[in-house]
Short mmCIF file of C-alpha atoms in Angstrom, two decimals:
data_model
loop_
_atom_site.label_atom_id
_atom_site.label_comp_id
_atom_site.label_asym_id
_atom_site.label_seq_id
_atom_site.Cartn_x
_atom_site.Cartn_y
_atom_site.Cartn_z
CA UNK A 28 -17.27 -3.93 3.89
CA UNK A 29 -16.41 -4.40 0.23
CA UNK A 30 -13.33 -6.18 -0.20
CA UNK A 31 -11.27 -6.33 -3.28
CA UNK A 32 -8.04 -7.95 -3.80
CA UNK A 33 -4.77 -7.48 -5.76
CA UNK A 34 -2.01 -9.48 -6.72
CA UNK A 35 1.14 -8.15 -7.71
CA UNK A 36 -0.47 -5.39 -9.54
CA UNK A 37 -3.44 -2.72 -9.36
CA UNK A 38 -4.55 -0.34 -12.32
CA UNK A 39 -3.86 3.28 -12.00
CA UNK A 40 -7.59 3.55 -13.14
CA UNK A 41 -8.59 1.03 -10.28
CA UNK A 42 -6.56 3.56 -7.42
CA UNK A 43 -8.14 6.53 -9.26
CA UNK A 44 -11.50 4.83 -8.26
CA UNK A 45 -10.06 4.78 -4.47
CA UNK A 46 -9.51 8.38 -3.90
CA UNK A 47 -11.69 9.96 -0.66
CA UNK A 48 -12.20 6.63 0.48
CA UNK A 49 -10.99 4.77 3.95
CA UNK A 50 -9.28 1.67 2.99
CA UNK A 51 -7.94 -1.32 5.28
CA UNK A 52 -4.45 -3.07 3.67
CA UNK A 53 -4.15 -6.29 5.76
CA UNK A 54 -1.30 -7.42 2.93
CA UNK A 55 1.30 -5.60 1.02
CA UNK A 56 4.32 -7.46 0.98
CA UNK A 57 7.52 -6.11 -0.12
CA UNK A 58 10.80 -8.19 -0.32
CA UNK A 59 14.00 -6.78 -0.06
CA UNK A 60 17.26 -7.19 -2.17
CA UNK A 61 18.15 -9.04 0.64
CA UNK A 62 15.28 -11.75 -0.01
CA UNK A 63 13.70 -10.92 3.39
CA UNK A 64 9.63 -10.04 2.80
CA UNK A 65 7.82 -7.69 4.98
CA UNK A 66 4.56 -6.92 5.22
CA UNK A 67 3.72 -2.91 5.47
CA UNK A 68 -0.08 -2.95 6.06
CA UNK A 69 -1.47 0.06 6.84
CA UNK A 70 -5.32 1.54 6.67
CA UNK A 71 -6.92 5.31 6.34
CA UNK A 72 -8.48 7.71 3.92
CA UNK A 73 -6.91 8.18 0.32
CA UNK A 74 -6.37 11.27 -0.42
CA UNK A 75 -4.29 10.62 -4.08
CA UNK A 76 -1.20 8.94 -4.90
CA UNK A 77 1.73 9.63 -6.93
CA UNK A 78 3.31 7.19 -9.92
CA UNK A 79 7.09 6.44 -9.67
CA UNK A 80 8.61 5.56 -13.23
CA UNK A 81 12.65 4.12 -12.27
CA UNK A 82 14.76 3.12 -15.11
CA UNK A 83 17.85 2.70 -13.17
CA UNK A 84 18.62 -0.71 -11.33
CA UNK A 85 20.63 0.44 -8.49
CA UNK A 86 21.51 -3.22 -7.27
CA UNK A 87 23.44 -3.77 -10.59
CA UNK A 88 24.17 -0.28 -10.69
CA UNK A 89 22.72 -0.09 -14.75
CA UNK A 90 19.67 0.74 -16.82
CA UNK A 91 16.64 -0.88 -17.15
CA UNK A 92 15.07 -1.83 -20.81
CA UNK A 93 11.81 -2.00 -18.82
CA UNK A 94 11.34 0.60 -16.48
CA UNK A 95 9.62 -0.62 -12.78
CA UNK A 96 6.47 1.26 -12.04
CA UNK A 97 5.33 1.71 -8.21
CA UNK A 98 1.90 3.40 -6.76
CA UNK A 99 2.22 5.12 -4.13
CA UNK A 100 -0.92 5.95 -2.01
CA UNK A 101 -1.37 9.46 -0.25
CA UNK A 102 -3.29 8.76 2.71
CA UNK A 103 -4.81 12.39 4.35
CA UNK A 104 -2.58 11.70 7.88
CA UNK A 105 0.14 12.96 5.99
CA UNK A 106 1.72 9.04 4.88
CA UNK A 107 2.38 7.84 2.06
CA UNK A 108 2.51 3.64 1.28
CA UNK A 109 4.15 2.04 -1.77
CA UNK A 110 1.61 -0.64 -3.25
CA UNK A 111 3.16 -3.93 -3.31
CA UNK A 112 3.86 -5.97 -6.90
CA UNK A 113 3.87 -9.16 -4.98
CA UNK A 114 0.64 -9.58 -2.59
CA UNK A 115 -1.54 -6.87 -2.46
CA UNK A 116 -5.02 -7.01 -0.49
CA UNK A 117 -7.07 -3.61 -0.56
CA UNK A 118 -10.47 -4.12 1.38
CA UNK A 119 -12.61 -0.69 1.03
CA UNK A 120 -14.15 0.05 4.29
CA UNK A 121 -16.78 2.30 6.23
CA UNK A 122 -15.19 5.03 8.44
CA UNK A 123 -16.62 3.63 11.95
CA UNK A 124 -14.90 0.77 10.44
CA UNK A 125 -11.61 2.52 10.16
CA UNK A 126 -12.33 4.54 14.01
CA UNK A 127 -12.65 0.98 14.98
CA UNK A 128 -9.25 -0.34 13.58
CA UNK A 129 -7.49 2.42 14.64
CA UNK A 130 -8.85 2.53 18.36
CA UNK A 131 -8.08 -1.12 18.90
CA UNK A 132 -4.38 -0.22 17.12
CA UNK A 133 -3.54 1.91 19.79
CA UNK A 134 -5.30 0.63 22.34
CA UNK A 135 -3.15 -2.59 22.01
CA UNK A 136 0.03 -0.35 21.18
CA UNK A 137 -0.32 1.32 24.95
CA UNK A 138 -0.86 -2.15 26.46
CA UNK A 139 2.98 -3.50 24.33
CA UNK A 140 4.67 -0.25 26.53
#
């Protein structure tokens, strides 16, 4: 497993890179205008991603001088995750790696019903 970590921010070069891969995110933290911080980790295969360019503060309710820029990853199930600014970890894995993860995922979400 290679394992390659991010904080607050990844290239659009480095998630170029990541495309057709199977990737494991044990940390992307996102914090709220509330203050609260949750972590959406999520794994699978990359199929793209998508760059969001927002000028508008909609907390204030005003323009930006400095846009925000987000990544979003495509995975190919269909989701797409926003790349946290704050804690990012990206680890780059093998699929029996991910078949692994995701068996033991829902193999511990039937025993929780």
């Amino acid at each position: 497993m290679s394992r390659q970590i991010y904080n607050q921010t990844i290239t659009e070069d480095e998630v170029i890179s990541l495309a057709g891969k199977y990737i494991s995110v044990p940390q992307n933290t996102h914090t709220g205008p509330d203050g609260e911080s949750v972590n959406a980790w999520f794994t699978g295969q990359i199929a793209g991603y998508e760059k969001a360019v927002i000028s508008f503060d909609y907390v204030n309710r005003e323009f930006m001088s400095d846009p925000l820029v987000f990544i979003n990853l495509l995975m190919t199930d269909g989701a797409g995750w926003v790349l946290s600014k704050e804690e990012l970890e990206i680890q780059i894995i093998t699929k029996e790696e991910f078949d692994n993860t995701l068996a033991e995922h829902l193999a511990n979400q039937a025993i929780d019903k």
